[in-house]
Coordinates of C-alpha atoms in Angstrom, one line a residue:
K21 CA -4.7 -16.5 40.7
Q22 CA -3.1 -13.3 41.3
H23 CA -4.6 -10.3 40.5
I24 CA -2.5 -7.0 38.5
I25 CA -3.1 -3.4 39.1
I26 CA -2.2 -1.3 36.4
K27 CA -1.2 2.1 37.8
D28 CA -0.1 3.9 35.0
F29 CA 0.7 2.9 31.2
I30 CA 4.0 5.6 31.2
G31 CA 6.6 4.0 33.9
E32 CA 10.2 3.9 34.2
K33 CA 12.0 2.4 31.2
E34 CA 14.3 -0.8 32.8
V35 CA 17.4 -2.2 30.1
L36 CA 16.8 -5.7 30.2
Y37 CA 20.1 -8.2 29.3
V38 CA 19.4 -11.5 28.1
E39 CA 22.2 -14.0 26.6
K40 CA 21.2 -16.8 24.1
R41 CA 21.3 -20.5 25.3
P42 CA 24.6 -22.8 24.8
G43 CA 24.1 -24.3 21.2
M44 CA 21.6 -21.4 20.1
E45 CA 24.3 -18.4 19.4
K46 CA 23.9 -18.8 15.9
V47 CA 20.2 -19.0 15.9
S48 CA 18.1 -16.0 14.8
L49 CA 15.3 -14.8 16.9
F50 CA 13.3 -14.1 13.7
D51 CA 13.3 -16.8 11.5
D52 CA 10.2 -17.9 9.6
L53 CA 8.5 -15.1 10.8
T54 CA 5.8 -15.8 7.7
E55 CA 5.0 -19.1 9.1
R56 CA 4.1 -18.1 12.6
D57 CA 0.4 -18.3 13.4
D58 CA -1.7 -17.7 16.4
S59 CA -0.8 -20.9 17.9
S60 CA 2.7 -19.6 18.8
S61 CA 1.2 -15.9 20.2
A62 CA -0.7 -18.2 22.3
E63 CA 2.2 -20.2 24.0
I64 CA 3.8 -16.8 24.7
W65 CA 1.2 -15.6 26.4
E66 CA 0.5 -18.9 28.3
T67 CA 4.1 -18.5 29.5
F68 CA 3.3 -15.1 31.0
A69 CA 0.6 -16.3 32.8
G70 CA 2.4 -19.0 34.9
L71 CA 5.1 -16.3 35.7
F72 CA 2.5 -14.2 37.4
G73 CA 0.6 -17.0 39.0
G74 CA -1.9 -17.6 36.3
E75 CA -3.1 -21.5 35.3
K76 CA -2.7 -22.8 32.3
E77 CA -5.8 -23.2 30.1
K78 CA -6.2 -27.1 29.2
E79 CA -5.5 -27.9 25.8
K80 CA -8.1 -27.9 23.4
P81 CA -8.7 -29.7 20.3
K82 CA -6.8 -27.8 17.3
E83 CA -9.6 -26.0 14.9
T84 CA -8.5 -25.9 10.9
V85 CA -8.3 -22.1 10.7
P86 CA -9.7 -21.3 6.6
K87 CA -6.8 -19.6 4.9
D88 CA -7.5 -15.7 4.0
E89 CA -8.0 -15.7 0.4
T90 CA -8.9 -12.0 0.1
I91 CA -6.6 -9.9 -2.0
H92 CA -6.2 -6.7 0.2
V93 CA -5.4 -3.4 -1.8
F94 CA -4.8 -0.4 -0.1
S95 CA -4.8 3.1 -2.0
L96 CA -5.5 6.6 -1.7
A97 CA -6.7 9.9 -3.9
S98 CA -7.2 13.4 -3.6
G99 CA -9.4 15.6 -5.7
H100 CA -11.7 14.7 -8.5
L101 CA -9.4 13.9 -11.3
Y102 CA -7.7 11.2 -9.4
E103 CA -10.8 10.2 -7.6
R104 CA -12.3 9.2 -10.9
F105 CA -8.5 7.2 -11.6
L106 CA -9.2 5.7 -8.5
K107 CA -12.4 4.2 -9.7
I108 CA -11.4 2.9 -12.8
M109 CA -7.8 1.3 -10.9
M110 CA -10.5 -0.5 -8.5
L111 CA -12.7 -1.7 -11.8
T112 CA -9.6 -3.2 -13.4
V113 CA -8.6 -4.6 -10.4
I114 CA -12.1 -6.7 -9.9
K115 CA -12.2 -7.5 -13.3
N116 CA -9.2 -9.2 -13.4
T117 CA -8.8 -11.0 -10.1
Q118 CA -10.8 -14.2 -9.5
S119 CA -10.1 -13.9 -5.4
P120 CA -12.3 -12.1 -3.3
V121 CA -10.7 -8.4 -2.8
K122 CA -10.9 -6.0 -0.3
F123 CA -10.0 -2.2 -1.0
W124 CA -8.5 -0.3 2.3
L125 CA -8.9 3.5 1.1
L126 CA -7.6 6.4 3.3
S127 CA -10.1 8.6 3.9
N128 CA -8.4 11.7 5.2
F129 CA -8.4 13.2 1.5
L130 CA -11.4 11.8 -0.2
S131 CA -14.4 13.7 -0.6
P132 CA -18.0 13.2 1.0
A133 CA -19.7 12.3 -2.9
F134 CA -16.7 9.6 -3.0
K135 CA -17.4 8.0 0.5
E136 CA -20.8 7.9 -0.6
F137 CA -20.2 6.7 -4.0
V138 CA -17.7 3.5 -3.1
P139 CA -19.9 1.2 -0.9
Q140 CA -22.8 1.6 -3.8
M141 CA -19.8 0.6 -6.3
A142 CA -18.5 -2.2 -3.9
S143 CA -22.2 -3.6 -3.9
K144 CA -22.8 -3.8 -7.5
Y145 CA -19.3 -5.4 -8.1
G146 CA -18.8 -7.9 -5.3
F147 CA -16.1 -6.5 -3.4
E148 CA -15.5 -5.1 0.0
V149 CA -13.9 -1.9 0.7
E150 CA -13.0 -0.3 4.4
L151 CA -11.9 3.7 4.6
V152 CA -9.4 3.8 7.1
T153 CA -7.8 7.3 8.8
Y154 CA -4.5 7.9 11.2
K155 CA -3.8 10.5 13.0
W156 CA -0.2 12.2 12.0
P157 CA 1.5 11.7 15.5
A158 CA 3.0 15.0 17.2
W159 CA 6.4 13.8 17.9
L160 CA 6.6 12.8 14.0
H161 CA 8.1 16.2 11.8
E162 CA 5.2 16.7 10.0
Q163 CA 4.9 17.9 6.9
T164 CA 2.6 21.2 5.1
E165 CA 1.8 20.7 1.9
K166 CA -0.7 18.2 0.8
Q167 CA 1.1 16.6 -1.7
R168 CA 3.9 15.5 0.5
I169 CA 1.2 14.5 3.6
I170 CA -0.3 12.4 1.1
W171 CA 3.5 10.8 0.2
G172 CA 4.0 10.3 3.8
Y173 CA 0.9 8.5 4.5
K174 CA 1.9 6.1 1.4
I175 CA 5.1 4.5 3.5
L176 CA 5.1 5.9 7.0
F177 CA 2.0 4.1 8.7
L178 CA 1.8 0.9 7.1
D179 CA 2.4 -1.3 10.0
V180 CA -0.2 0.4 12.1
L181 CA -3.3 1.3 9.3
F182 CA -4.3 -2.1 9.1
P183 CA -5.7 -5.1 11.6
L184 CA -2.7 -7.2 13.4
N185 CA -4.3 -10.4 11.4
L186 CA -4.0 -8.9 8.2
K187 CA -0.5 -10.5 6.8
R188 CA 0.0 -8.7 3.4
V189 CA -1.9 -5.6 1.0
I190 CA -0.6 -4.5 -1.7
Y191 CA -0.2 -1.1 -2.2
V192 CA -1.7 0.3 -6.0
D193 CA -1.6 3.9 -6.9
A194 CA -5.0 5.7 -7.5
D195 CA -3.6 6.3 -11.7
Q196 CA -3.0 2.7 -12.4
V197 CA -4.5 0.4 -14.6
V198 CA -4.0 -3.4 -13.5
R199 CA -3.8 -6.0 -16.3
V200 CA -3.6 -9.6 -14.2
D201 CA -4.9 -11.3 -11.1
L202 CA -3.1 -9.8 -7.7
K203 CA -2.9 -12.9 -6.4
E204 CA 0.1 -13.7 -8.1
L205 CA 1.7 -10.3 -6.7
R206 CA 0.1 -11.1 -3.1
D207 CA 1.7 -15.1 -3.3
I208 CA 5.3 -13.8 -4.3
D209 CA 8.2 -14.9 -2.4
L210 CA 10.1 -11.2 -0.9
Q211 CA 12.9 -13.6 0.5
G212 CA 12.8 -11.9 3.7
A213 CA 12.3 -8.6 2.9
P214 CA 9.4 -6.2 4.4
Y215 CA 8.0 -5.3 0.7
G216 CA 8.5 -5.3 -3.0
Y217 CA 8.8 -2.7 -5.3
T218 CA 9.4 -2.9 -9.3
P219 CA 12.7 -1.3 -10.5
F220 CA 12.9 1.4 -12.8
C221 CA 12.7 0.6 -16.3
S222 CA 16.5 0.0 -17.2
G223 CA 19.1 -2.0 -19.9
S224 CA 17.2 -2.9 -23.2
V225 CA 13.5 -1.8 -21.6
M226 CA 14.7 1.8 -21.0
N227 CA 13.1 4.8 -22.7
R228 CA 16.2 6.7 -24.3
D229 CA 14.4 9.9 -24.3
T230 CA 13.9 10.5 -20.5
T231 CA 17.8 9.6 -19.4
G232 CA 18.6 12.9 -18.2
F233 CA 16.0 12.8 -16.0
R234 CA 17.2 9.8 -14.2
F235 CA 18.9 11.4 -11.1
W236 CA 19.5 8.2 -9.5
D237 CA 22.1 7.2 -12.4
S238 CA 24.6 10.0 -11.3
G239 CA 25.9 12.1 -8.3
Y240 CA 24.8 11.1 -4.8
W241 CA 21.8 8.5 -5.2
K242 CA 24.3 6.2 -7.4
D243 CA 27.1 6.5 -4.7
H244 CA 24.3 5.7 -2.3
L245 CA 22.9 3.1 -3.7
G246 CA 26.0 1.1 -4.6
G247 CA 25.1 -1.1 -7.2
R248 CA 21.2 -1.5 -5.8
P249 CA 18.6 -0.4 -8.4
Y250 CA 16.4 2.5 -7.3
H251 CA 12.5 1.3 -7.3
I252 CA 9.2 3.2 -8.1
S253 CA 6.7 3.3 -5.2
A254 CA 3.6 3.3 -7.5
L255 CA 3.1 -0.8 -7.1
Y256 CA 4.2 -2.4 -4.1
V257 CA 3.9 -5.5 -1.8
I258 CA 3.8 -5.1 1.7
D259 CA 4.8 -8.1 4.4
L260 CA 2.7 -6.7 7.7
L261 CA 4.2 -9.7 9.6
T262 CA 8.0 -8.8 8.8
L263 CA 7.6 -5.4 8.6
R264 CA 6.2 -5.0 12.4
E265 CA 8.2 -8.0 14.3
R266 CA 11.5 -6.7 13.0
G267 CA 10.5 -2.8 13.6
Y268 CA 11.2 -1.7 10.2
A269 CA 8.6 0.5 10.2
D270 CA 10.1 2.4 13.5
Q271 CA 13.3 2.6 11.1
L272 CA 11.4 4.0 8.5
R273 CA 9.8 6.6 10.7
A274 CA 13.1 7.5 12.5
T275 CA 14.9 7.9 9.4
Y276 CA 12.2 9.8 8.0
D277 CA 12.2 12.3 11.0
G278 CA 16.0 13.0 10.8
L279 CA 16.1 13.8 6.8
S280 CA 12.6 15.4 6.7
K281 CA 13.9 18.7 8.5
D282 CA 15.8 19.3 5.7
P283 CA 13.8 21.0 3.1
N284 CA 15.7 19.9 0.4
S285 CA 16.0 16.4 1.6
L286 CA 13.4 13.5 0.5
A287 CA 12.3 15.7 -2.7
N288 CA 10.1 12.1 -3.6
L289 CA 9.2 11.6 0.1
D290 CA 7.3 8.2 -0.5
Q291 CA 9.7 6.8 -3.1
D292 CA 13.0 8.2 -1.5
L293 CA 12.7 7.4 1.8
P294 CA 12.5 3.2 1.2
N295 CA 15.2 3.7 -1.6
Y296 CA 17.6 5.3 0.5
L297 CA 17.5 2.7 3.5
Q298 CA 17.7 -0.5 1.4
H299 CA 21.0 -1.5 3.4
M300 CA 18.7 -1.3 6.6
V301 CA 15.4 -2.2 5.2
P302 CA 15.8 -4.3 2.3
I303 CA 13.8 -4.1 -0.9
Y304 CA 12.9 -7.1 -2.6
S305 CA 13.3 -6.2 -6.6
L306 CA 10.0 -7.3 -8.6
P307 CA 9.9 -8.3 -12.0
Q308 CA 10.3 -5.7 -14.5
E309 CA 7.0 -6.6 -15.7
W310 CA 4.9 -5.8 -13.2
L311 CA 4.9 -2.0 -13.4
W312 CA 5.3 -0.4 -17.0
C313 CA 5.6 3.6 -17.4
E314 CA 5.9 5.2 -20.8
T315 CA 8.0 8.4 -18.8
W316 CA 10.8 5.2 -18.1
C317 CA 10.3 2.1 -20.6
T318 CA 10.1 1.6 -24.4
M319 CA 6.7 1.3 -25.9
E320 CA 7.5 -1.9 -27.1
S321 CA 8.0 -3.6 -23.6
K322 CA 4.5 -2.4 -22.7
N323 CA 2.9 -5.8 -24.4
N324 CA 4.3 -7.5 -21.4
A325 CA 3.2 -5.3 -18.7
K326 CA 1.3 -6.7 -15.6
T327 CA 0.1 -3.0 -14.8
I328 CA 0.4 0.5 -16.2
D329 CA 1.2 3.3 -14.5
L330 CA 0.0 7.0 -15.5
C331 CA 3.2 8.6 -13.9
N332 CA 3.9 12.4 -15.2
N333 CA 6.4 12.6 -18.1
P334 CA 8.6 15.6 -17.8
H335 CA 9.6 14.8 -21.5
T336 CA 6.4 15.4 -23.0
K337 CA 4.2 17.3 -20.4
I338 CA 1.2 15.4 -21.5
P339 CA -1.9 15.5 -19.4
K340 CA -2.6 12.0 -17.4
L341 CA -6.1 12.1 -18.8
E342 CA -4.9 12.7 -22.3
A343 CA -2.0 9.8 -22.0
A344 CA -4.7 7.5 -20.4
V345 CA -7.0 7.6 -23.8
K346 CA -3.8 7.2 -25.6
L347 CA -1.7 4.3 -24.1
I348 CA -5.0 2.2 -22.7
P349 CA -7.2 1.4 -25.3
E350 CA -9.8 0.4 -22.8
W351 CA -9.8 3.3 -21.1
N352 CA -13.0 4.8 -22.2
E353 CA -14.9 1.6 -22.0
W354 CA -14.2 1.6 -18.4
D355 CA -14.5 5.4 -17.9
N356 CA -17.8 5.1 -19.3
E357 CA -19.0 2.1 -17.2
I358 CA -18.1 3.8 -14.4
K359 CA -20.1 6.8 -16.0
E360 CA -23.5 5.1 -16.6
F361 CA -23.0 3.6 -13.2
E362 CA -23.0 6.8 -11.4
L363 CA -25.7 8.2 -13.8
S364 CA -28.0 5.0 -12.6
L365 CA -27.5 6.1 -9.1
Q366 CA -28.7 9.6 -9.4
T367 CA -31.4 8.6 -11.3
Q368 CA -32.7 6.3 -9.0
H369 CA -32.5 8.9 -6.2
L370 CA -34.3 11.4 -8.3
P371 CA -37.8 12.4 -6.6
K372 CA -40.5 11.1 -8.3
E373 CA -43.0 13.2 -10.0
P374 CA -46.4 12.9 -8.9
P375 CA -49.1 11.6 -11.1
I376 CA -50.9 13.9 -13.4
E377 CA -54.6 13.9 -12.7
K378 CA -56.9 14.2 -16.0
I379 CA -59.6 16.6 -15.5
D380 CA -62.6 16.4 -17.4
L381 CA -64.3 19.7 -18.5

């Protein structure tokens, strides 16, 4: 065996020129990425080991690796109101999803009280939860406004936030309620795209009262999209294998870094960026019923909605909490359920009063 000493992780860059073998010119290097398993990675490492004098391990009998049936859900929140929304969103996911569920929550903006509460909620309702964090890279243009920083974390670091063995994750906004089993969304065929988003309601299900606010239907955005739909970023499913192996996450960051230096660019960062890059990083358009929002959709189409998003309404300007009570009949029931559980936890932690001794006079 040959020992290799690594002196430095930052060395000179080398350009490698390669060519395909005769007859393989039209074969894509990235075909069937989603069907790859750990055995293909092992073969690659064995090849490298042979190049450096290592011995190939003897073939072992293949073991059956159980498929991960867990539904992985990513979300984030900041502030008391959105943490309240987040608890209810998590509750609706658990109540409607039959498979095991694991929530991945960005810890950067969560309050200490929420971080203390969520493991208790996980224990009561039988789900897993993990807090994740990622330091904004020094080389990437950083935002200064908190809301824009949060938007950045929604889209820019999807390839590095999660373990490499995680294949798919579903992002769900905190101010959203889920009405169906998310396994259906997790298993949807994205047809080679790295992620799937729902287009804003259009045609017969479009809310005519907010037509004047649909900026993507005219001017620059209409020309840039070239007939492609503009998608909402409140819910999307991500194929992490495709995102990583095709370098799509790098393209997102590089494009963001170039555009974000103009303060007038990427007004809705988490939404504008993937929509702007559709010609390079394709988006699979989910069926319309996957996301309903009063601002952009007709009230009649709500009956078919698989999720309801409490997005801001520039026309009515109704506060989100008021809209939640108005649009979702079960809202008060879910809200009270969470409040009762929080109260029970507080009661458990109250110091017990010592018994009062009776004194005979």
